Amino acid sequence: MAQVILQDVQKSFGKDIAVDRFSLEVKDHEFMVFVGPSGCGKTTTLRMIAGLEDITAGDIYIGDRLVNRIPPKERDVAMVFQNYALYPHMSVFDNMAFGLKLKKKPRKEIEHRVKETAEMLGISEFLDRKPKALSGGQRQRVALGRAIVRVPQVYLFDEPLSNLDAKLRIQMRLELKKLHERMERTSIYVTHDQIEAMTMGDRIVVMKNGLIQQVGEPLELYFMPTNRFVASFIGSPTMNFIRAHIEQAGDNLMVGSEGLQLPVPDKKIEALAAYGNREVILGIRPDDLSATGTLGERGTLRAGVVVVQPVGSQIYLEVKVGSLSLIASVNAQTRVKPRQEIILKARLENLHFFDPSTEKAIY
Amino acid sequence: MAQRFAQKLLRFYIPLILFLLFLLFPFYWMLVTTFKSDVELYNLSLNPFYIYTWSLANVKHLLFDTPFLRWLFNTFLVSVVSAFISLATSLLAAYGIQRIRFRGSGFMGIAIFFCYLVPPTILFIPLATMVFKLKIWDSLVSLSIIYPTFLIPFCTWLLMGYFKSIPKELEECAMMDGASRLWVFFKVIIPLSLPGIVSAGIFAFTLSWNEYLYALTFISSSLKKTISVGLVTELVRGDVYHWGPLMAGALLGSVPIALIYSFFVEYYVAGMTGALKE
């Protein structure tokens, strides 16, 4: 059993606070992803769990053990670094056997385990080579192998895929996930790539400026972001944000801005009633704008196409609604040209609302 | 094509050749003087750049009438010992300052650098007192422990720069795998810094080899002198310069250095650029 528990963990470098009030419980065998823009403290947090960085305040438990003062080598964790950190003067075999040799395992066992792991990762044929004779993807596998071969309680990944090209990254994403299922170990994975986070994580921690913004399952973050930052960080293309007014129109509550009037979805009416005649931030995901509407229908808006970006499965449209600039992700079959006028239909139940001063979501 | 070659010639080869001529001329002069007879050397009507009749008299005089071979051995011994002491000390110092972020490590680095900036012309007086008190006056031991005073700061700075180029993750990864600090130092840092260590070693060796002032001050017996001092004190008598043997000594004295440099040139270049290629 190796859950990882962080309680009010704080890290400061001099006066700068890098990580603040970080509390989290990573369950046994869970694949937890830390995501956020660079400098948000995600790597620092990972390094604190690894023991490479002292913690300024708070407690970290691995399993049932308080590890605050336990050195890295006794924490039973393995880490995969962004730059792989392979020893350039050792062969792939020696790189992978390094930890086992230090643990004074019998030679037979080391050989067996390294070979088995190498086979699993498809690097058996490179065991005699030096890292510099390998491609980026192969080095990545060796780094992975070196971590796996030790079979620690917890795996830590620090942006392990960010040095690979896009195609390889997607392939490794899948392999890592499969590996996780197979190894049945707790994993904590740091990335700045929200797609990596969404596709790999059982749960995701979104961080910004050293603070946890939200912890949740991937789709929970997508559909119910707790604040504007999470809403903008998760999902691609980024959510459209519009400063809008809540107005009472007959029986309906309407949200409107220049050139745009949408009825407030039923489930949000109660929460938004308090914002009557006040400003809110309306969030619409590009995916929730389709080109299937007919004018006059509930939740439609008239838009002028500015830029058309086909990506294959979808077409990203940059459109003008009044003076607002919005992105819509519409069906690939849609035939549109720049300067053409179209009718967009918003999926009303998926509209997001944020308080303009706190930027928190209004539920 | 021709134009490009002409440009390269003008911008690259011609300056390079001029530079080479400028650098190599003293060596040529040494060579020519060594193998001339005195008669030819002092005859101003002859072409000084050319040897009319080759002679080994100067070399013979140097090797058999002066303790030159003894000086060579002394110089070698002192250079090796002081380079070794300096390297062993600097490796630990540089690693400590660069990687173990103890309180005042930055200050320590700068303080060591300042030691290097104090010129020997000032230091030799207090050092002389110390050498007297330690009763190692006129012995090679004095040079072997005085030379590290300027070698250690130099090597420490060179190695600090080199250690900086080794990714920290390599150490961190090893430590997570269960290695101790010393283990990491010997099995990861030292093998990876070989080019840096070799170039620091070469520098230390060369600087000791060429050192003049301390050797002049602390050594007086003829048999304990180093080459740089021995040649000047024993082959310049009053205002009489024995040019032939002097140049022969200079030539033979620089051969070992040239050999070492050419032998380690690859390490040395890698060490100076400090780049660790994976």
XYZ file of C-alpha atoms in Angstrom:
641
model
C 0.000 0.000 0.000
C 1.549 3.257 -1.010
C -0.722 6.196 -0.967
C 1.033 9.562 -0.969
C -0.381 12.169 1.364
C 0.597 15.812 1.431
C -0.677 17.953 4.269
C -0.400 21.735 4.048
C 2.938 21.435 2.332
C 4.732 24.670 1.719
C 7.978 25.500 -0.017
C 9.634 28.857 -0.097
C 12.903 29.944 -1.632
C 13.914 32.911 0.485
C 10.952 35.246 0.301
C 9.339 33.605 -2.705
C 6.702 31.033 -1.969
C 6.871 28.350 -4.655
C 4.230 26.010 -3.273
C 1.638 26.985 -0.714
C -0.895 25.054 1.388
C -0.668 21.992 -0.796
C -2.890 19.235 0.568
C -3.611 16.137 -1.443
C -4.170 12.451 -1.043
C -2.932 10.288 -3.888
C -4.521 6.873 -3.563
C -2.708 3.593 -3.902
C -2.236 2.644 -7.590
C -3.653 5.960 -8.710
C -2.240 7.844 -11.691
C -2.184 11.440 -10.513
C -1.196 14.265 -12.834
C 0.035 17.696 -11.762
C -0.597 20.211 -14.501
C -0.116 23.940 -14.782
C 1.845 26.619 -16.591
C 5.597 26.760 -16.047
C 6.576 28.159 -12.690
C 3.375 27.019 -11.000
C 5.206 24.815 -8.500
C 4.293 21.417 -9.904
C 7.866 20.225 -10.362
C 8.863 21.606 -6.972
C 6.059 19.607 -5.386
C 7.217 16.475 -7.159
C 10.773 17.068 -6.018
C 9.590 17.471 -2.465
C 7.867 14.098 -2.668
C 11.095 12.639 -4.070
C 13.083 14.205 -1.252
C 15.260 16.258 -3.582
C 13.888 19.454 -2.122
C 13.390 20.201 1.585
C 9.904 21.162 2.608
C 9.484 24.457 4.405
C 6.315 23.468 6.232
C 3.764 20.669 6.280
C 4.004 16.894 6.159
C 4.454 14.318 3.429
C 3.574 10.678 3.939
C 4.448 7.830 1.595
C 2.489 4.767 2.620
C 2.116 5.198 6.358
C 5.533 6.725 6.786
C 6.175 10.400 7.482
C 9.037 11.118 5.068
C 9.781 14.776 5.798
C 13.283 13.995 7.008
C 13.924 10.752 5.167
C 16.556 11.007 2.407
C 15.540 10.186 -1.192
C 17.217 6.802 -1.266
C 15.119 5.519 1.630
C 11.786 6.698 0.292
C 11.426 3.861 -2.185
C 10.465 6.103 -5.070
C 11.857 6.274 -8.598
C 11.842 9.311 -10.798
C 11.993 9.819 -14.554
C 13.550 13.156 -15.400
C 12.738 15.484 -18.242
C 16.280 15.289 -19.639
C 16.386 11.526 -18.903
C 19.533 11.907 -16.752
C 21.162 8.805 -18.185
C 24.779 8.277 -17.196
C 26.628 9.002 -20.449
C 29.641 6.900 -19.490
C 27.655 3.730 -18.828
C 25.992 1.302 -21.195
C 22.219 0.971 -21.249
C 22.501 -2.211 -19.202
C 24.640 -0.516 -16.558
C 22.324 2.444 -16.497
C 19.385 0.207 -15.773
C 21.277 -2.020 -13.349
C 22.634 0.946 -11.399
C 20.028 0.981 -8.643
C 19.924 -2.781 -8.275
C 23.703 -2.970 -8.002
C 23.634 -0.375 -5.261
C 21.120 -2.507 -3.429
C 23.579 -5.378 -3.687
C 21.159 -7.678 -5.443
C 22.691 -10.913 -6.729
C 24.112 -10.635 -10.234
C 21.799 -13.255 -11.671
C 18.740 -11.416 -10.429
C 19.979 -8.075 -11.766
C 20.593 -9.565 -15.170
C 17.204 -11.232 -15.207
C 15.309 -8.145 -14.152
C 17.106 -5.781 -16.507
C 16.561 -8.117 -19.428
C 12.913 -8.603 -18.596
C 12.313 -4.866 -18.327
C 14.266 -4.174 -21.507
C 12.111 -6.680 -23.326
C 8.937 -5.083 -22.028
C 10.105 -1.692 -23.332
C 11.563 -3.002 -26.580
C 15.127 -1.919 -25.882
C 16.754 -5.360 -25.541
C 18.933 -4.834 -28.584
C 20.469 -1.638 -27.197
C 21.650 -2.987 -23.855
C 25.328 -2.746 -24.815
C 25.129 0.711 -26.286
C 25.989 4.001 -24.661
C 23.154 6.533 -24.354
C 24.662 8.840 -26.959
C 24.188 6.136 -29.589
C 20.426 6.171 -29.005
C 17.646 8.342 -30.388
C 15.544 10.548 -28.141
C 12.725 8.036 -27.958
C 15.082 5.193 -27.126
C 16.760 7.208 -24.392
C 13.362 7.961 -23.010
C 12.628 4.249 -22.786
C 15.929 3.578 -21.076
C 15.160 6.269 -18.512
C 11.774 4.674 -18.004
C 13.347 1.237 -17.753
C 15.788 2.407 -15.140
C 12.894 3.555 -12.986
C 10.726 0.496 -13.574
C 13.390 -2.127 -12.995
C 13.656 -1.199 -9.342
C 9.937 -1.738 -8.698
C 9.572 1.060 -6.147
C 6.387 1.981 -4.284
C 5.869 5.215 -6.174
C 6.853 6.425 -9.623
C 7.465 10.106 -10.186
C 7.523 11.517 -13.703
C 8.814 15.003 -14.385
C 7.617 15.972 -17.869
C 9.135 12.809 -19.304
C 7.662 13.233 -22.767
C 8.310 16.899 -23.397
C 11.556 16.307 -25.316
C 9.946 13.926 -27.802
C 8.368 14.828 -31.107
C 4.600 15.005 -31.281
C 3.998 11.594 -32.818
C 6.251 9.735 -30.426
C 4.721 11.624 -27.543
C 1.266 10.323 -28.317
C 2.589 6.790 -28.650
C 4.521 6.951 -25.383
C 1.492 8.430 -23.647
C -0.388 5.272 -24.418
C 2.479 3.003 -23.461
C 2.984 4.741 -20.152
C -0.658 4.331 -19.376
C -0.525 0.634 -20.206
C 2.608 0.273 -18.153
C 0.847 1.850 -15.232
C -2.014 -0.633 -15.464
C 0.494 -3.439 -15.543
C 2.817 -2.306 -12.762
C 0.004 -1.391 -10.369
C 2.017 1.274 -8.610
C 1.147 4.757 -7.487
C 2.318 7.265 -10.092
C 2.606 11.018 -9.984
C 3.122 12.693 -13.314
C 4.015 16.322 -13.920
C 3.266 18.007 -17.218
C 2.409 21.392 -18.633
C 0.426 19.806 -21.422
C -3.266 19.682 -20.609
C -3.957 17.010 -23.237
C -1.348 14.769 -21.653
C -2.980 15.412 -18.302
C -6.496 14.703 -19.567
C -5.579 11.526 -21.412
C -3.389 9.965 -18.772
C -4.590 11.015 -15.363
C -7.018 9.134 -13.143
C -7.192 12.461 -11.406
C -5.608 15.808 -12.168
C -4.309 18.585 -9.956
C -4.371 21.955 -11.677
C -1.886 24.397 -10.189
C -1.147 28.058 -10.605
C 1.295 30.274 -8.698
C 2.010 27.537 -6.190
C -1.634 26.999 -5.299
C -3.924 24.110 -6.119
C -6.751 25.412 -8.271
C -8.745 22.226 -8.563
C -8.387 18.502 -8.073
C -10.623 16.177 -10.030
C -11.134 13.590 -12.692
C -10.389 14.768 -16.236
C -13.984 15.242 -17.350
C -14.936 16.826 -14.061
C -12.345 19.520 -14.741
C -13.619 19.932 -18.266
C -17.286 20.208 -17.465
C -17.150 21.721 -13.999
C -14.105 23.934 -13.645
C -14.113 25.715 -10.307
C -12.640 28.922 -11.644
C -11.769 30.800 -14.764
C -8.138 29.662 -14.737
C -9.016 25.964 -14.775
C -11.646 26.610 -17.430
C -9.122 28.321 -19.657
C -6.295 25.875 -18.990
C -8.228 22.677 -19.651
C -9.657 22.145 -23.120
C -8.381 23.043 -26.526
C -9.046 25.417 -28.192
C -9.369 27.595 -25.114
C -12.785 28.513 -23.768
C -14.265 31.818 -24.988
C -14.739 34.339 -22.199
C -17.227 37.168 -22.574
C -18.052 39.970 -20.183
C -21.834 39.867 -20.065
C -24.863 41.149 -18.162
C -27.575 39.141 -16.466
C -30.976 40.617 -17.248
C -34.533 39.654 -16.515
C -36.487 39.397 -19.760
C -40.077 38.420 -19.080
C -39.989 35.019 -17.395
C -36.513 34.327 -18.634
C -33.149 35.231 -17.260
C -30.968 36.300 -20.152
C -27.228 36.712 -20.377
C -26.156 39.263 -22.910
C -23.396 41.304 -24.290
C -23.028 43.473 -27.323
C -24.392 41.477 -30.262
C -25.188 38.414 -28.193
C -28.245 37.367 -26.198
C -28.576 33.899 -24.707
C -31.084 32.470 -22.283
C -29.619 31.275 -19.007
C -29.929 27.473 -18.722
C -32.524 26.305 -16.224
C -30.095 24.701 -13.805
C -28.144 27.944 -13.440
C -31.135 30.272 -12.954
C -31.156 29.974 -9.213
C -27.474 30.740 -8.776
C -27.497 33.561 -11.283
C -30.594 35.295 -9.956
C -28.362 36.977 -7.401
C -26.402 38.510 -10.247
C -29.423 40.259 -11.734
C -28.407 43.458 -13.514
C -24.794 42.739 -12.705
C -21.845 41.722 -14.756
C -20.633 38.113 -15.008
C -18.083 36.376 -17.145
C -19.719 33.992 -19.562
C -17.652 31.060 -20.730
C -18.449 29.073 -23.888
C -16.255 26.230 -25.025
C -15.581 26.218 -28.772
C -16.935 22.652 -28.822
C -20.269 23.929 -27.537
C -20.779 26.182 -30.524
C -22.114 24.308 -33.548
C -23.032 25.558 -36.986
C -26.372 23.765 -37.049
C -28.742 26.481 -35.871
C -31.527 28.263 -37.673
C -32.143 31.874 -36.854
C -34.720 32.524 -34.183
C -34.156 29.204 -32.483
C -33.346 29.278 -28.750
C -29.600 29.842 -28.138
C -28.544 30.897 -31.595
C -26.374 33.795 -32.595
C -25.438 35.427 -35.848
C -21.691 35.452 -36.563
C -19.328 36.592 -39.289
C -16.550 34.172 -40.171
C -13.050 35.667 -39.994
C -10.634 32.730 -40.192
C -11.257 29.082 -41.117
C -8.828 26.490 -39.679
C -9.619 22.887 -40.622
C -7.855 20.344 -38.368
C -9.429 17.248 -39.897
C -11.981 16.019 -37.424
C -13.189 19.549 -36.755
C -12.977 23.036 -38.195
C -11.910 25.848 -35.922
C -13.639 29.078 -36.850
C -12.703 32.479 -35.630
C -15.896 34.478 -35.788
C -17.093 37.962 -34.960
C -20.292 38.345 -32.986
C -20.913 42.048 -32.790
C -17.551 43.322 -31.643
C -16.715 40.062 -29.852
C -14.184 37.636 -31.214
C -15.041 33.972 -30.567
C -13.636 30.589 -31.495
C -16.021 27.848 -32.543
C -15.149 24.253 -33.227
C -17.659 23.045 -35.780
C -18.320 19.844 -37.694
C -15.775 19.067 -40.390
C -18.530 18.846 -43.000
C -19.490 22.473 -42.526
C -18.894 24.497 -45.707
C -17.834 27.988 -44.735
C -15.602 30.681 -46.128
C -14.126 33.789 -44.558
C -16.440 36.870 -44.595
C -19.452 34.577 -44.797
C -22.230 34.956 -42.230
C -23.348 31.879 -40.291
C -25.736 31.004 -37.496
C -24.055 29.406 -34.483
C -25.967 27.427 -31.927
C -24.706 27.368 -28.337
C -25.218 24.271 -26.210
C -26.924 26.160 -23.419
C -26.613 23.505 -20.706
C -22.830 23.746 -21.033
C -22.505 27.489 -20.546
C -20.131 28.470 -17.757
C -20.452 31.522 -15.545
C -17.753 33.138 -13.459
C -17.819 35.915 -10.917
C -15.879 38.848 -12.425
C -14.149 39.800 -9.163
C -13.234 36.399 -7.700
C -13.156 34.560 -11.045
C -14.787 31.625 -9.272
C -17.396 29.576 -11.088
C -21.027 30.322 -10.281
C -23.024 27.160 -9.671
C 33.916 29.340 -56.123
C 37.287 30.925 -56.779
C 36.050 34.085 -55.204
C 34.950 32.251 -52.096
C 38.326 30.607 -51.806
C 40.053 33.962 -52.212
C 37.870 35.364 -49.460
C 38.628 32.489 -47.161
C 42.303 32.856 -47.925
C 42.224 36.526 -47.090
C 40.101 36.272 -43.985
C 41.232 32.971 -42.574
C 44.414 31.397 -43.916
C 46.617 34.458 -44.267
C 45.907 35.755 -40.735
C 46.334 32.200 -39.464
C 49.694 31.826 -41.161
C 50.885 35.190 -39.851
C 49.772 34.206 -36.367
C 51.554 30.880 -36.655
C 54.775 32.536 -37.829
C 54.618 34.953 -34.940
C 54.089 32.169 -32.401
C 56.589 29.713 -33.797
C 59.411 32.125 -34.446
C 60.865 31.992 -30.894
C 60.947 28.210 -31.133
C 62.705 28.395 -34.445
C 65.239 30.816 -32.989
C 65.815 28.434 -30.078
C 66.306 25.524 -32.443
C 68.687 27.387 -34.710
C 70.791 28.725 -31.862
C 70.988 25.352 -30.166
C 72.559 23.622 -33.123
C 75.046 26.324 -34.138
C 78.665 26.528 -33.109
C 79.716 29.612 -31.141
C 81.861 30.792 -34.046
C 78.889 30.864 -36.353
C 76.579 32.284 -33.699
C 78.685 35.362 -33.047
C 79.614 36.052 -36.642
C 77.262 38.867 -37.558
C 78.060 38.749 -41.251
C 76.292 35.391 -41.645
C 72.559 34.849 -42.149
C 71.266 34.323 -38.591
C 68.243 32.250 -39.693
C 70.327 29.528 -41.221
C 72.698 26.873 -39.874
C 75.839 26.523 -42.019
C 77.473 23.761 -40.016
C 75.485 21.775 -37.493
C 77.063 21.302 -34.076
C 76.062 19.384 -30.962
C 78.567 21.211 -28.774
C 75.914 23.278 -26.990
C 73.808 20.270 -26.144
C 76.849 18.390 -24.959
C 77.892 21.299 -22.774
C 74.403 21.551 -21.294
C 74.048 17.855 -20.550
C 77.519 17.086 -19.261
C 78.946 20.320 -17.864
C 75.835 21.491 -16.001
C 73.398 19.552 -13.752
C 70.706 20.010 -16.387
C 69.385 16.446 -16.170
C 69.105 16.829 -12.423
C 67.157 20.094 -12.926
C 64.886 18.359 -15.373
C 64.187 15.639 -12.836
C 63.609 18.226 -10.054
C 61.220 20.199 -12.197
C 59.339 17.084 -13.160
C 59.072 15.881 -9.591
C 57.893 19.216 -8.228
C 55.380 19.678 -11.060
C 53.872 16.228 -10.664
C 53.618 16.411 -6.896
C 52.170 19.910 -6.776
C 49.755 19.189 -9.648
C 48.593 16.079 -7.819
C 48.113 17.874 -4.491
C 46.281 20.695 -6.235
C 43.983 18.411 -8.204
C 43.037 16.307 -5.212
C 42.226 19.418 -3.196
C 40.497 21.326 -5.983
C 38.252 18.435 -6.933
C 36.783 18.337 -3.459
C 36.683 22.113 -3.114
C 35.060 22.695 -6.494
C 32.472 19.986 -5.938
C 31.666 21.270 -2.488
C 31.254 24.851 -3.601
C 29.334 24.014 -6.748
C 27.004 21.271 -5.563
C 26.643 21.261 -1.787
C 24.932 24.522 -1.184
C 26.281 25.175 2.271
C 26.034 28.542 3.936
C 28.646 30.825 2.418
C 29.534 28.555 -0.486
C 29.246 31.414 -2.953
C 31.490 33.601 -0.833
C 33.947 30.735 -0.537
C 34.189 30.465 -4.313
C 34.932 34.149 -4.672
C 37.396 34.129 -1.779
C 39.340 31.335 -3.446
C 39.378 33.290 -6.663
C 40.788 36.354 -4.887
C 43.682 34.229 -3.627
C 44.612 33.732 -7.223
C 44.655 37.469 -7.857
C 47.328 38.216 -5.237
C 50.588 38.379 -7.208
C 53.515 36.144 -6.196
C 55.751 39.212 -6.085
C 53.858 40.242 -2.943
C 53.344 36.768 -1.544
C 56.904 35.523 -1.730
C 58.061 37.605 1.243
C 55.588 36.222 3.820
C 55.892 32.798 2.231
C 59.663 32.961 2.676
C 59.176 33.462 6.421
C 56.894 30.470 6.555
C 59.295 28.337 4.550
C 62.080 29.272 6.988
C 59.980 28.466 10.020
C 58.942 25.138 8.582
C 62.631 24.390 8.007
C 62.078 23.440 4.396
C 64.275 26.160 2.970
C 66.328 25.074 -0.031
C 64.371 21.865 -0.528
C 62.011 20.705 -3.214
C 59.381 20.110 -0.539
C 58.995 23.867 -0.189
C 58.153 24.263 -3.880
C 55.804 21.275 -3.861
C 53.678 22.812 -1.167
C 54.035 26.454 -2.220
C 52.969 25.904 -5.826
C 49.501 24.696 -4.814
C 48.885 28.159 -3.339
C 48.307 29.460 -6.841
C 47.375 26.142 -8.461
C 44.460 25.310 -6.182
C 42.486 28.521 -6.853
C 43.099 28.114 -10.540
C 42.100 24.448 -10.715
C 39.135 24.998 -8.419
C 37.705 27.629 -10.717
C 38.282 25.571 -13.791
C 36.638 22.508 -12.233
C 33.744 24.512 -10.810
C 32.940 25.592 -14.336
C 33.144 22.020 -15.492
C 30.991 20.596 -12.731
C 28.399 23.200 -13.536
C 27.989 21.672 -16.993
C 27.097 18.249 -15.565
C 23.309 18.042 -15.185
C 22.269 17.934 -11.556
C 19.663 15.311 -12.385
C 22.407 12.747 -12.890
C 23.331 13.065 -9.242
C 19.775 13.298 -8.043
C 18.836 10.201 -9.939
C 21.781 8.293 -8.497
C 20.860 9.400 -5.006
C 17.299 8.257 -5.443
C 18.699 4.936 -6.612
C 20.433 4.643 -3.279
C 23.893 6.096 -3.893
C 25.703 8.103 -1.250
C 27.277 11.475 -1.959
C 30.781 9.999 -2.096
C 29.647 7.193 -4.348
C 28.112 9.706 -6.728
C 31.304 11.746 -6.640
C 33.561 8.851 -7.545
C 31.311 6.895 -9.908
C 29.425 9.634 -11.694
C 31.139 12.990 -11.299
C 34.788 11.954 -11.660
C 34.311 9.789 -14.786
C 32.222 12.495 -16.415
C 34.670 15.270 -15.572
C 37.753 13.513 -16.919
C 38.308 16.105 -19.658
C 38.060 18.878 -17.075
C 40.329 17.076 -14.661
C 42.883 16.378 -17.362
C 42.985 19.985 -18.501
C 43.210 21.264 -14.935
C 46.044 18.789 -14.386
C 47.874 19.916 -17.513
C 47.526 23.529 -16.510
C 48.746 22.853 -13.011
C 51.675 20.890 -14.380
C 52.620 23.598 -16.891
C 52.318 26.434 -14.413
C 54.599 24.612 -11.970
C 56.985 23.720 -14.741
C 57.352 27.339 -15.783
C 57.339 28.877 -12.321
C 60.312 31.131 -11.726
C 59.995 33.507 -8.784
C 59.368 31.054 -5.945
C 61.935 28.657 -7.309
C 64.472 31.471 -7.417
C 63.686 32.616 -3.874
C 63.405 29.332 -2.030
C 66.137 27.252 -3.672
C 69.832 28.025 -3.587
C 71.817 24.790 -4.015
C 72.674 24.123 -7.590
C 71.516 20.499 -7.472
C 68.044 21.395 -6.193
C 67.186 23.980 -8.805
C 64.451 23.681 -11.376
C 65.089 24.246 -15.071
C 63.768 27.782 -15.261
C 66.019 28.965 -12.439
C 68.978 26.700 -13.120
C 69.433 27.839 -16.701
C 69.372 31.514 -15.875
C 71.553 31.353 -12.779
C 74.159 28.961 -14.060
C 74.377 29.821 -17.727
C 74.399 33.563 -17.326
C 77.614 34.462 -15.570
C 77.743 38.154 -14.750
C 76.948 39.758 -18.056
C 78.108 36.795 -20.104
C 75.259 34.905 -21.714
C 76.052 31.389 -22.856
C 73.473 31.607 -25.584
C 74.066 28.216 -27.102
C 73.550 26.082 -23.967
C 70.842 28.474 -22.752
C 68.804 27.903 -25.881
C 69.516 24.178 -25.789
C 68.176 24.135 -22.226
C 65.106 26.115 -23.174
C 64.425 23.772 -26.072
C 64.846 20.590 -24.074
C 62.846 22.122 -21.234
C 59.843 22.820 -23.406
C 59.761 19.458 -25.127
C 57.986 17.585 -22.273
C 55.276 20.250 -22.127
C 54.737 20.103 -25.869
C 54.475 16.321 -25.683
C 51.935 16.411 -22.886
C 49.790 18.958 -24.671
C 49.757 17.073 -27.940
C 48.997 13.826 -26.154
C 45.988 15.179 -24.292
C 44.816 17.746 -26.817
C 41.340 16.251 -27.213
C 40.642 16.095 -23.505
C 42.067 19.507 -23.130
C 39.813 21.111 -25.721
C 36.758 19.350 -24.302
C 37.803 20.468 -20.848
C 38.060 24.096 -21.861
C 34.716 24.181 -23.616
C 33.221 22.422 -20.610
C 30.482 20.795 -22.619
C 29.215 17.414 -21.602
C 27.850 15.690 -24.646
C 25.479 12.879 -23.939
